[in-house]
mmCIF file of C-alpha atoms and ligand atoms in Angstrom:
data_model
loop_
_atom_site.group_PDB
_atom_site.id
_atom_site.type_symbol
_atom_site.label_atom_id
_atom_site.label_comp_id
_atom_site.label_asym_id
_atom_site.label_seq_id
_atom_site.Cartn_x
_atom_site.Cartn_y
_atom_site.Cartn_z
ATOM 1 C CA LYS V 668 50.240 61.407 38.523
ATOM 2 C CA LEU V 669 49.875 57.750 37.634
ATOM 3 C CA TYR V 670 51.980 58.324 34.553
ATOM 4 C CA ASN V 671 54.790 59.606 36.749
ATOM 5 C CA GLN V 672 54.536 56.644 39.060
ATOM 6 C CA VAL V 673 54.815 54.262 36.154
ATOM 7 C CA GLN V 674 57.817 56.177 34.866
ATOM 8 C CA ASP V 675 59.429 55.941 38.285
ATOM 9 C CA LEU V 676 58.841 52.236 38.453
ATOM 10 C CA LYS V 677 60.364 51.642 35.065
ATOM 11 C CA GLY V 678 63.309 53.850 35.928
ATOM 12 C CA SER V 679 63.998 51.757 38.990
ATOM 13 C CA ILE V 680 65.461 48.766 37.127
ATOM 14 C CA ARG V 681 68.626 49.289 35.167
ATOM 15 C CA VAL V 682 70.702 46.725 33.326
ATOM 16 C CA TYR V 683 74.438 47.001 32.744
ATOM 17 C CA CYS V 684 76.745 44.607 30.953
ATOM 18 C CA ARG V 685 80.507 44.139 31.365
ATOM 19 C CA VAL V 686 82.881 42.143 29.181
ATOM 20 C CA ARG V 687 86.031 40.991 30.898
ATOM 21 C CA PRO V 688 89.386 41.118 29.077
ATOM 22 C CA PHE V 689 91.144 37.999 27.851
ATOM 23 C CA LEU V 690 93.176 36.616 30.722
ATOM 24 C CA SER V 691 96.971 36.757 30.497
ATOM 25 C CA GLY V 692 98.328 33.751 28.701
ATOM 26 C CA GLN V 693 95.199 33.383 26.595
ATOM 27 C CA SER V 694 95.518 33.853 22.878
ATOM 28 C CA ASN V 695 93.097 36.472 21.688
ATOM 29 C CA HIS V 696 92.937 36.067 17.953
ATOM 30 C CA PHE V 697 89.189 36.077 17.960
ATOM 31 C CA SER V 698 86.719 37.587 20.401
ATOM 32 C CA ALA V 699 83.110 36.586 20.699
ATOM 33 C CA VAL V 700 82.362 40.290 21.063
ATOM 34 C CA ASP V 701 82.458 42.107 17.731
ATOM 35 C CA HIS V 702 82.018 45.626 19.033
ATOM 36 C CA ILE V 703 80.494 47.803 21.735
ATOM 37 C CA GLU V 704 78.985 51.224 21.255
ATOM 38 C CA GLU V 705 76.612 53.429 23.250
ATOM 39 C CA GLY V 706 74.982 50.722 25.317
ATOM 40 C CA ILE V 707 74.855 48.183 22.485
ATOM 41 C CA ILE V 708 76.923 45.025 22.417
ATOM 42 C CA THR V 709 77.266 43.083 19.178
ATOM 43 C CA MET V 710 78.283 39.438 19.406
ATOM 44 C CA ASN V 711 79.831 37.274 16.700
ATOM 45 C CA THR V 712 77.643 34.225 16.319
ATOM 46 C CA PRO V 713 79.228 32.111 13.610
ATOM 47 C CA SER V 714 77.264 29.074 12.503
ATOM 48 C CA ARG V 715 77.389 26.472 9.771
ATOM 49 C CA HIS V 716 75.835 29.060 7.487
ATOM 50 C CA GLY V 717 78.768 31.437 7.952
ATOM 51 C CA LYS V 718 79.370 34.626 9.867
ATOM 52 C CA GLY V 719 76.543 35.806 12.077
ATOM 53 C CA GLN V 720 75.977 38.698 14.460
ATOM 54 C CA ARG V 721 73.513 39.610 17.111
ATOM 55 C CA SER V 722 73.149 42.871 19.057
ATOM 56 C CA PHE V 723 71.759 43.498 22.529
ATOM 57 C CA SER V 724 70.990 46.849 24.038
ATOM 58 C CA PHE V 725 71.328 47.856 27.723
ATOM 59 C CA ASN V 726 71.499 50.992 29.838
ATOM 60 C CA LYS V 727 75.265 50.729 29.746
ATOM 61 C CA VAL V 728 77.878 48.363 28.341
ATOM 62 C CA PHE V 729 81.452 48.303 29.664
ATOM 63 C CA GLY V 730 84.185 46.872 27.461
ATOM 64 C CA PRO V 731 87.276 44.918 28.536
ATOM 65 C CA SER V 732 89.299 48.051 29.231
ATOM 66 C CA ALA V 733 86.822 49.651 31.657
ATOM 67 C CA SER V 734 88.422 50.296 35.040
ATOM 68 C CA GLN V 735 86.873 49.470 38.415
ATOM 69 C CA ALA V 736 86.581 53.214 39.111
ATOM 70 C CA GLU V 737 84.781 53.827 35.820
ATOM 71 C CA VAL V 738 82.337 51.010 36.453
ATOM 72 C CA PHE V 739 81.604 52.245 39.948
ATOM 73 C CA SER V 740 81.161 55.896 39.015
ATOM 74 C CA ASP V 741 77.913 54.992 37.251
ATOM 75 C CA MET V 742 76.541 53.478 40.454
ATOM 76 C CA GLN V 743 77.222 56.425 42.728
ATOM 77 C CA PRO V 744 73.674 57.852 42.555
ATOM 78 C CA LEU V 745 72.446 54.536 43.982
ATOM 79 C CA ILE V 746 74.683 54.899 47.021
ATOM 80 C CA ARG V 747 73.297 58.369 47.667
ATOM 81 C CA SER V 748 69.759 56.926 47.521
ATOM 82 C CA VAL V 749 70.514 54.480 50.317
ATOM 83 C CA LEU V 750 71.383 57.418 52.559
ATOM 84 C CA ASP V 751 68.138 59.081 51.457
ATOM 85 C CA GLY V 752 66.236 56.045 52.774
ATOM 86 C CA TYR V 753 65.755 53.983 49.625
ATOM 87 C CA ASN V 754 66.406 50.288 49.248
ATOM 88 C CA VAL V 755 68.922 49.323 46.613
ATOM 89 C CA CYS V 756 69.924 46.018 45.095
ATOM 90 C CA ILE V 757 72.922 45.497 42.856
ATOM 91 C CA PHE V 758 73.539 41.996 41.612
ATOM 92 C CA ALA V 759 76.184 40.414 39.414
ATOM 93 C CA TYR V 760 74.990 37.730 37.010
ATOM 94 C CA GLY V 761 76.969 35.569 34.567
ATOM 95 C CA GLN V 762 78.652 32.229 34.010
ATOM 96 C CA THR V 763 81.532 31.143 36.259
ATOM 97 C CA GLY V 764 84.720 32.960 35.212
ATOM 98 C CA SER V 765 82.952 35.905 33.571
ATOM 99 C CA GLY V 766 84.079 38.441 36.205
ATOM 100 C CA LYS V 767 81.240 38.712 38.758
ATOM 101 C CA THR V 768 83.520 38.523 41.791
ATOM 102 C CA PHE V 769 85.998 40.844 40.094
ATOM 103 C CA THR V 770 83.292 43.494 39.731
ATOM 104 C CA MET V 771 81.815 43.094 43.213
ATOM 105 C CA THR V 772 84.984 42.415 45.234
ATOM 106 C CA GLY V 773 88.048 42.662 42.986
ATOM 107 C CA PRO V 774 90.862 40.296 42.010
ATOM 108 C CA ARG V 775 92.431 37.932 44.508
ATOM 109 C CA GLU V 776 95.424 40.248 45.026
ATOM 110 C CA LEU V 777 93.512 43.349 45.959
ATOM 111 C CA THR V 778 94.967 46.841 45.575
ATOM 112 C CA GLU V 779 93.199 50.132 46.162
ATOM 113 C CA LYS V 780 92.786 50.623 42.418
ATOM 114 C CA SER V 781 91.361 47.171 41.834
ATOM 115 C CA GLN V 782 88.794 47.289 44.652
ATOM 116 C CA GLY V 783 85.344 46.305 43.511
ATOM 117 C CA VAL V 784 81.882 47.742 44.038
ATOM 118 C CA ASN V 785 81.467 46.469 47.617
ATOM 119 C CA TYR V 786 84.425 48.436 49.018
ATOM 120 C CA ARG V 787 83.740 51.500 46.917
ATOM 121 C CA ALA V 788 80.066 51.557 47.862
ATOM 122 C CA LEU V 789 80.840 51.524 51.575
ATOM 123 C CA SER V 790 83.619 54.043 51.265
ATOM 124 C CA ASP V 791 81.262 56.379 49.359
ATOM 125 C CA LEU V 792 78.563 55.820 51.935
ATOM 126 C CA PHE V 793 80.884 56.926 54.746
ATOM 127 C CA GLN V 794 82.039 59.916 52.749
ATOM 128 C CA ILE V 795 78.529 61.177 51.970
ATOM 129 C CA ALA V 796 77.374 60.522 55.546
ATOM 130 C CA ASN V 797 80.282 62.639 56.718
ATOM 131 C CA GLN V 798 79.345 65.480 54.366
ATOM 132 C CA ARG V 799 75.872 65.453 55.881
ATOM 133 C CA LYS V 800 77.012 65.277 59.496
ATOM 134 C CA ASP V 801 75.586 68.684 60.446
ATOM 135 C CA THR V 802 72.066 67.645 59.448
ATOM 136 C CA PHE V 803 71.994 63.844 59.785
ATOM 137 C CA SER V 804 73.464 61.287 62.092
ATOM 138 C CA TYR V 805 73.967 57.928 60.375
ATOM 139 C CA GLU V 806 74.551 54.428 61.679
ATOM 140 C CA VAL V 807 75.806 51.819 59.237
ATOM 141 C CA SER V 808 75.939 48.071 59.823
ATOM 142 C CA VAL V 809 76.600 45.088 57.587
ATOM 143 C CA GLN V 810 75.663 41.443 57.271
ATOM 144 C CA MET V 811 77.132 38.913 54.913
ATOM 145 C CA ILE V 812 75.320 35.717 54.099
ATOM 146 C CA GLU V 813 75.479 32.917 51.587
ATOM 147 C CA ILE V 814 72.632 30.981 49.989
ATOM 148 C CA TYR V 815 73.687 27.467 49.065
ATOM 149 C CA ASN V 816 71.199 24.777 48.067
ATOM 150 C CA GLU V 817 68.351 27.035 49.261
ATOM 151 C CA GLN V 818 69.913 27.260 52.722
ATOM 152 C CA VAL V 819 70.986 30.527 54.282
ATOM 153 C CA ARG V 820 74.281 30.668 56.170
ATOM 154 C CA ASP V 821 76.063 33.476 58.008
ATOM 155 C CA LEU V 822 79.462 34.386 56.523
ATOM 156 C CA LEU V 823 80.429 36.668 59.415
ATOM 157 C CA VAL V 824 81.177 33.973 61.970
ATOM 158 C CA THR V 825 84.542 33.361 63.562
ATOM 159 C CA ASP V 826 83.831 29.994 65.144
ATOM 160 C CA GLY V 827 83.001 28.026 62.000
ATOM 161 C CA THR V 828 79.369 27.505 63.061
ATOM 162 C CA ASN V 829 77.184 26.505 60.211
ATOM 163 C CA ARG V 830 73.630 26.997 61.436
ATOM 164 C CA ARG V 831 70.775 27.175 59.002
ATOM 165 C CA LEU V 832 69.193 30.605 59.213
ATOM 166 C CA GLU V 833 65.707 31.773 58.335
ATOM 167 C CA ILE V 834 64.526 34.775 56.363
ATOM 168 C CA ARG V 835 61.896 36.644 58.387
ATOM 169 C CA ASN V 836 59.683 39.628 57.810
ATOM 170 C CA SER V 837 59.566 42.348 60.435
ATOM 171 C CA SER V 838 57.913 45.746 60.393
ATOM 172 C CA HIS V 839 61.074 47.763 60.697
ATOM 173 C CA ARG V 840 63.665 45.653 58.912
ATOM 174 C CA GLY V 841 61.377 44.141 56.260
ATOM 175 C CA HIS V 842 62.577 40.793 54.913
ATOM 176 C CA SER V 843 65.888 40.011 56.522
ATOM 177 C CA VAL V 844 67.984 37.404 58.291
ATOM 178 C CA PRO V 845 67.778 38.594 61.908
ATOM 179 C CA ASP V 846 69.889 35.736 63.255
ATOM 180 C CA ALA V 847 72.912 36.486 61.095
ATOM 181 C CA ASN V 848 75.509 38.729 62.727
ATOM 182 C CA VAL V 849 74.891 42.434 62.207
ATOM 183 C CA VAL V 850 78.168 44.304 62.559
ATOM 184 C CA PRO V 851 78.287 48.094 63.031
ATOM 185 C CA VAL V 852 80.922 49.691 60.816
ATOM 186 C CA SER V 853 82.277 53.210 60.816
ATOM 187 C CA SER V 854 85.251 53.124 58.491
ATOM 188 C CA THR V 855 86.536 51.352 55.410
ATOM 189 C CA PHE V 856 89.083 49.566 57.612
ATOM 190 C CA ASP V 857 86.275 47.802 59.484
ATOM 191 C CA VAL V 858 84.787 46.820 56.153
ATOM 192 C CA ILE V 859 87.988 45.332 54.748
ATOM 193 C CA ASP V 860 88.388 43.085 57.800
ATOM 194 C CA LEU V 861 84.800 41.898 57.582
ATOM 195 C CA MET V 862 84.976 41.187 53.892
ATOM 196 C CA ASN V 863 88.131 39.170 54.391
ATOM 197 C CA LEU V 864 86.343 37.128 57.029
ATOM 198 C CA GLY V 865 83.345 36.628 54.738
ATOM 199 C CA GLN V 866 85.530 35.585 51.787
ATOM 200 C CA LYS V 867 87.385 33.134 53.999
ATOM 201 C CA ASN V 868 84.152 31.551 55.222
ATOM 202 C CA ARG V 869 82.778 31.392 51.706
ATOM 203 C CA ALA V 870 85.792 29.442 50.577
ATOM 204 C CA VAL V 871 85.378 26.781 53.268
ATOM 205 C CA GLY V 872 85.012 23.365 51.710
ATOM 206 C CA ALA V 873 86.189 24.563 48.328
ATOM 207 C CA THR V 874 88.838 22.663 46.421
ATOM 208 C CA ALA V 875 90.357 23.736 43.132
ATOM 209 C CA LEU V 876 88.007 21.576 41.100
ATOM 210 C CA ASN V 877 85.071 22.032 43.335
ATOM 211 C CA ASP V 878 84.811 25.754 43.903
ATOM 212 C CA ARG V 879 81.749 26.156 46.027
ATOM 213 C CA SER V 880 81.827 29.946 45.770
ATOM 214 C CA SER V 881 80.683 29.670 42.174
ATOM 215 C CA ARG V 882 77.692 27.597 43.223
ATOM 216 C CA SER V 883 76.349 29.765 46.000
ATOM 217 C CA HIS V 884 74.941 33.280 46.057
ATOM 218 C CA SER V 885 76.725 35.639 48.425
ATOM 219 C CA CYS V 886 75.079 38.765 49.656
ATOM 220 C CA LEU V 887 76.581 41.722 51.483
ATOM 221 C CA THR V 888 73.759 43.671 53.078
ATOM 222 C CA VAL V 889 74.328 47.219 54.269
ATOM 223 C CA HIS V 890 71.783 48.669 56.691
ATOM 224 C CA VAL V 891 71.702 52.422 57.059
ATOM 225 C CA GLN V 892 69.774 54.337 59.670
ATOM 226 C CA GLY V 893 69.768 58.113 59.557
ATOM 227 C CA ARG V 894 68.376 60.523 62.128
ATOM 228 C CA ASP V 895 67.423 64.017 61.080
ATOM 229 C CA LEU V 896 69.146 66.165 63.723
ATOM 230 C CA THR V 897 66.493 68.893 63.648
ATOM 231 C CA SER V 898 63.239 66.929 63.465
ATOM 232 C CA GLY V 899 64.461 63.707 65.054
ATOM 233 C CA ALA V 900 62.854 61.762 62.201
ATOM 234 C CA ILE V 901 64.441 58.403 61.399
ATOM 235 C CA LEU V 902 64.960 57.075 57.896
ATOM 236 C CA ARG V 903 66.143 53.620 56.972
ATOM 237 C CA GLY V 904 67.750 52.376 53.795
ATOM 238 C CA CYS V 905 69.190 49.022 52.887
ATOM 239 C CA MET V 906 71.491 47.881 50.131
ATOM 240 C CA HIS V 907 72.071 44.312 48.954
ATOM 241 C CA LEU V 908 75.245 43.668 46.977
ATOM 242 C CA VAL V 909 74.931 40.212 45.494
ATOM 243 C CA ASP V 910 77.491 37.984 43.782
ATOM 244 C CA LEU V 911 75.279 35.289 42.240
ATOM 245 C CA ALA V 912 76.119 31.645 41.617
ATOM 246 C CA GLY V 913 77.406 30.862 38.113
ATOM 247 C CA SER V 914 74.575 30.851 35.591
ATOM 248 C CA GLU V 915 76.032 28.144 33.331
ATOM 249 C CA ARG V 916 73.763 25.286 32.382
ATOM 250 C CA VAL V 917 74.958 22.002 33.745
ATOM 251 C CA ASP V 918 74.505 19.010 31.484
ATOM 252 C CA LYS V 919 72.107 16.786 33.414
ATOM 253 C CA SER V 920 73.395 13.717 31.643
ATOM 254 C CA GLU V 921 76.868 14.328 33.063
ATOM 255 C CA VAL V 922 76.257 15.117 36.691
ATOM 256 C CA THR V 923 74.598 13.164 39.461
ATOM 257 C CA GLY V 924 74.131 13.328 43.199
ATOM 258 C CA ASP V 925 75.198 16.485 45.038
ATOM 259 C CA ARG V 926 76.339 18.236 41.901
ATOM 260 C CA LEU V 927 72.973 17.711 40.239
ATOM 261 C CA LYS V 928 71.141 18.914 43.332
ATOM 262 C CA GLU V 929 73.273 22.078 43.418
ATOM 263 C CA ALA V 930 72.645 22.708 39.739
ATOM 264 C CA GLN V 931 68.906 22.343 40.219
ATOM 265 C CA HIS V 932 68.902 24.768 43.155
ATOM 266 C CA ILE V 933 70.913 27.363 41.231
ATOM 267 C CA ASN V 934 68.711 26.984 38.218
ATOM 268 C CA LYS V 935 65.587 27.381 40.294
ATOM 269 C CA SER V 936 66.750 30.486 42.116
ATOM 270 C CA LEU V 937 68.147 32.260 39.046
ATOM 271 C CA SER V 938 64.916 31.570 37.146
ATOM 272 C CA ALA V 939 62.957 32.882 40.125
ATOM 273 C CA LEU V 940 65.069 36.049 40.076
ATOM 274 C CA GLY V 941 64.531 36.443 36.323
ATOM 275 C CA ASP V 942 60.782 35.974 36.760
ATOM 276 C CA VAL V 943 60.608 38.591 39.523
ATOM 277 C CA ILE V 944 62.590 41.181 37.579
ATOM 278 C CA ALA V 945 60.656 40.476 34.389
ATOM 279 C CA SER V 946 57.293 40.845 36.105
ATOM 280 C CA LEU V 947 58.443 44.108 37.689
ATOM 281 C CA ALA V 948 59.659 45.386 34.326
ATOM 282 C CA GLN V 949 56.311 44.439 32.757
ATOM 283 C CA LYS V 950 54.459 46.009 35.706
ATOM 284 C CA ASN V 951 52.698 42.750 36.322
ATOM 285 C CA PRO V 952 50.579 43.092 39.506
ATOM 286 C CA HIS V 953 51.649 39.672 40.762
ATOM 287 C CA VAL V 954 55.358 39.449 41.514
ATOM 288 C CA PRO V 955 56.426 35.893 42.402
ATOM 289 C CA TYR V 956 58.863 36.657 45.231
ATOM 290 C CA ARG V 957 58.169 33.485 47.155
ATOM 291 C CA ASN V 958 59.690 31.014 44.700
ATOM 292 C CA SER V 959 63.235 31.070 46.091
ATOM 293 C CA LYS V 960 65.242 32.115 49.146
ATOM 294 C CA LEU V 961 67.098 34.641 47.009
ATOM 295 C CA THR V 962 63.973 36.502 45.878
ATOM 296 C CA GLN V 963 62.514 36.351 49.404
ATOM 297 C CA LEU V 964 65.652 37.935 50.811
ATOM 298 C CA LEU V 965 65.759 40.651 48.147
ATOM 299 C CA GLN V 966 62.004 41.268 48.182
ATOM 300 C CA ASP V 967 62.116 44.753 49.706
ATOM 301 C CA SER V 968 64.950 45.818 47.419
ATOM 302 C CA LEU V 969 63.263 44.749 44.192
ATOM 303 C CA GLY V 970 60.234 46.677 42.998
ATOM 304 C CA GLY V 971 58.178 49.353 44.738
ATOM 305 C CA GLN V 972 60.344 52.334 45.581
ATOM 306 C CA ALA V 973 63.532 50.279 45.445
ATOM 307 C CA LYS V 974 66.289 50.754 42.890
ATOM 308 C CA THR V 975 67.683 47.704 41.186
ATOM 309 C CA LEU V 976 70.788 47.270 39.084
ATOM 310 C CA MET V 977 71.286 44.013 37.277
ATOM 311 C CA PHE V 978 74.892 43.740 36.154
ATOM 312 C CA VAL V 979 75.499 40.940 33.657
ATOM 313 C CA HIS V 980 78.959 39.618 32.838
ATOM 314 C CA ILE V 981 80.315 38.134 29.636
ATOM 315 C CA SER V 982 83.527 36.253 28.854
ATOM 316 C CA PRO V 983 85.154 37.189 25.528
ATOM 317 C CA GLU V 984 86.199 33.646 24.521
ATOM 318 C CA PRO V 985 84.542 32.092 21.486
ATOM 319 C CA ASP V 986 83.959 28.829 23.441
ATOM 320 C CA ALA V 987 81.783 30.781 25.855
ATOM 321 C CA ILE V 988 79.507 32.185 23.166
ATOM 322 C CA GLY V 989 76.573 29.885 23.969
ATOM 323 C CA GLU V 990 76.591 30.887 27.646
ATOM 324 C CA SER V 991 77.192 34.545 26.767
ATOM 325 C CA ILE V 992 74.166 34.628 24.483
ATOM 326 C CA SER V 993 71.986 33.007 27.134
ATOM 327 C CA THR V 994 73.234 35.572 29.704
ATOM 328 C CA LEU V 995 72.433 38.416 27.305
ATOM 329 C CA LYS V 996 68.984 36.968 26.641
ATOM 330 C CA PHE V 997 68.324 36.703 30.368
ATOM 331 C CA ALA V 998 69.201 40.387 30.705
ATOM 332 C CA GLU V 999 67.313 41.433 27.598
ATOM 333 C CA ARG V 1000 64.118 40.119 29.154
ATOM 334 C CA VAL V 1001 64.152 43.059 31.543
ATOM 335 C CA ALA V 1002 66.149 45.732 29.723
HETATM 336 P P1 ADP Y 94 83.338 34.844 38.456
HETATM 337 O O1 ADP Y 94 83.221 35.415 39.822
HETATM 338 O O2 ADP Y 94 82.248 35.316 37.532
HETATM 339 O O3 ADP Y 94 83.451 33.346 38.459
HETATM 340 P P2 ADP Y 94 85.941 36.070 38.483
HETATM 341 O O4 ADP Y 94 85.584 37.438 38.961
HETATM 342 O O5 ADP Y 94 86.532 35.144 39.465
HETATM 343 O O6 ADP Y 94 84.676 35.377 37.780
HETATM 344 O O7 ADP Y 94 86.883 36.273 37.216
HETATM 345 C C1 ADP Y 94 87.597 35.199 36.610
HETATM 346 C C2 ADP Y 94 89.049 35.637 36.392
HETATM 347 O O8 ADP Y 94 89.106 36.759 35.512
HETATM 348 C C3 ADP Y 94 89.718 36.080 37.670
HETATM 349 O O9 ADP Y 94 91.065 35.700 37.598
HETATM 350 C C4 ADP Y 94 89.603 37.597 37.621
HETATM 351 O O10 ADP Y 94 90.607 38.252 38.371
HETATM 352 C C5 ADP Y 94 89.722 37.885 36.134
HETATM 353 N N1 ADP Y 94 88.933 39.069 35.729
HETATM 354 C C6 ADP Y 94 87.589 39.157 35.713
HETATM 355 N N2 ADP Y 94 87.169 40.360 35.288
HETATM 356 C C7 ADP Y 94 88.293 41.071 35.022
HETATM 357 C C8 ADP Y 94 88.534 42.405 34.562
HETATM 358 N N3 ADP Y 94 87.533 43.258 34.268
HETATM 359 N N4 ADP Y 94 89.816 42.798 34.398
HETATM 360 C C9 ADP Y 94 90.837 41.957 34.693
HETATM 361 N N5 ADP Y 94 90.676 40.679 35.139
HETATM 362 C C10 ADP Y 94 89.423 40.234 35.307
HETATM 363 MG MG1 MG Y 95 83.043 34.359 41.634
#
């Protein structure tokens, strides 16, 4: 019995890796990625001593030619779990420019084919709920928040208000942000409008050189409540879809003031996330959820019965190799 529980726990954290293609206009004579096969990614790590290589192994590795549909198809069982009353957390990790937003949302000019995980997850959710309509009645609602400098802000506001919100713990919602707008949704059209609003609010204050979206965590939370039509029993599931702040190390000798403060906050919260996932993977009885706003918010979707997918992103450029290796090491800690 215990053996099974332990197996379940271990099975609840999965790690995927995705390498984005070279961007158009970039020369691609040399890629930092040597090859990918069966969940193993091998990086070229040249040094003064000559050619070097290092391999990392994950549950799944997607190469530069993987489509959005292909990437999502591996996540579909997670979506089904939310409707079965489980909590799910999918988060995108990687340096700025590695493709996190592409995976979660899509490119700037969105087409149906290029839609990311967020849209596909909700569209799947509606589809499965509809298939079950004779036995279950589902209500779906979403919230979208941002964590910037350890402050939580609602992204679903239309009046530009910028109140600081608190994460609270309640018996039926668990850890959540009750004061952020909760919007009922019943179709993918509703979702597209809301995501556009959220994206727009996330971009506020951003300039080309000072892209705030890469220095905040954004989280789309989907709350699902299902009622069993025969027994009347209620089940609740929740899914967090998180586009994390860029994981790149900022050279402390080069930044000061606000930029340094931001870097320290990002560093602190990403380390806190790594520590939580690592202690769950090692089945450590003490899980340090309280060390950042991010881990407090995700608390009920990390560990226990929850299902977690950490999705790390890598750029193919040789200049990015240092950051890519540190991303892969971060992921390897839990894989
Ligand atoms: P991040 O959110 O990690 O900073 P982005 O998602 O903004 O990175 O990606 C950086 C650039 O690369 C964007 O122009 C994006 O459209 C493009 N890109 C990222 N991943 C892919 C991919 N798999 N296929 C095609 N273009 C991609
Ligand atoms: Mg981004």
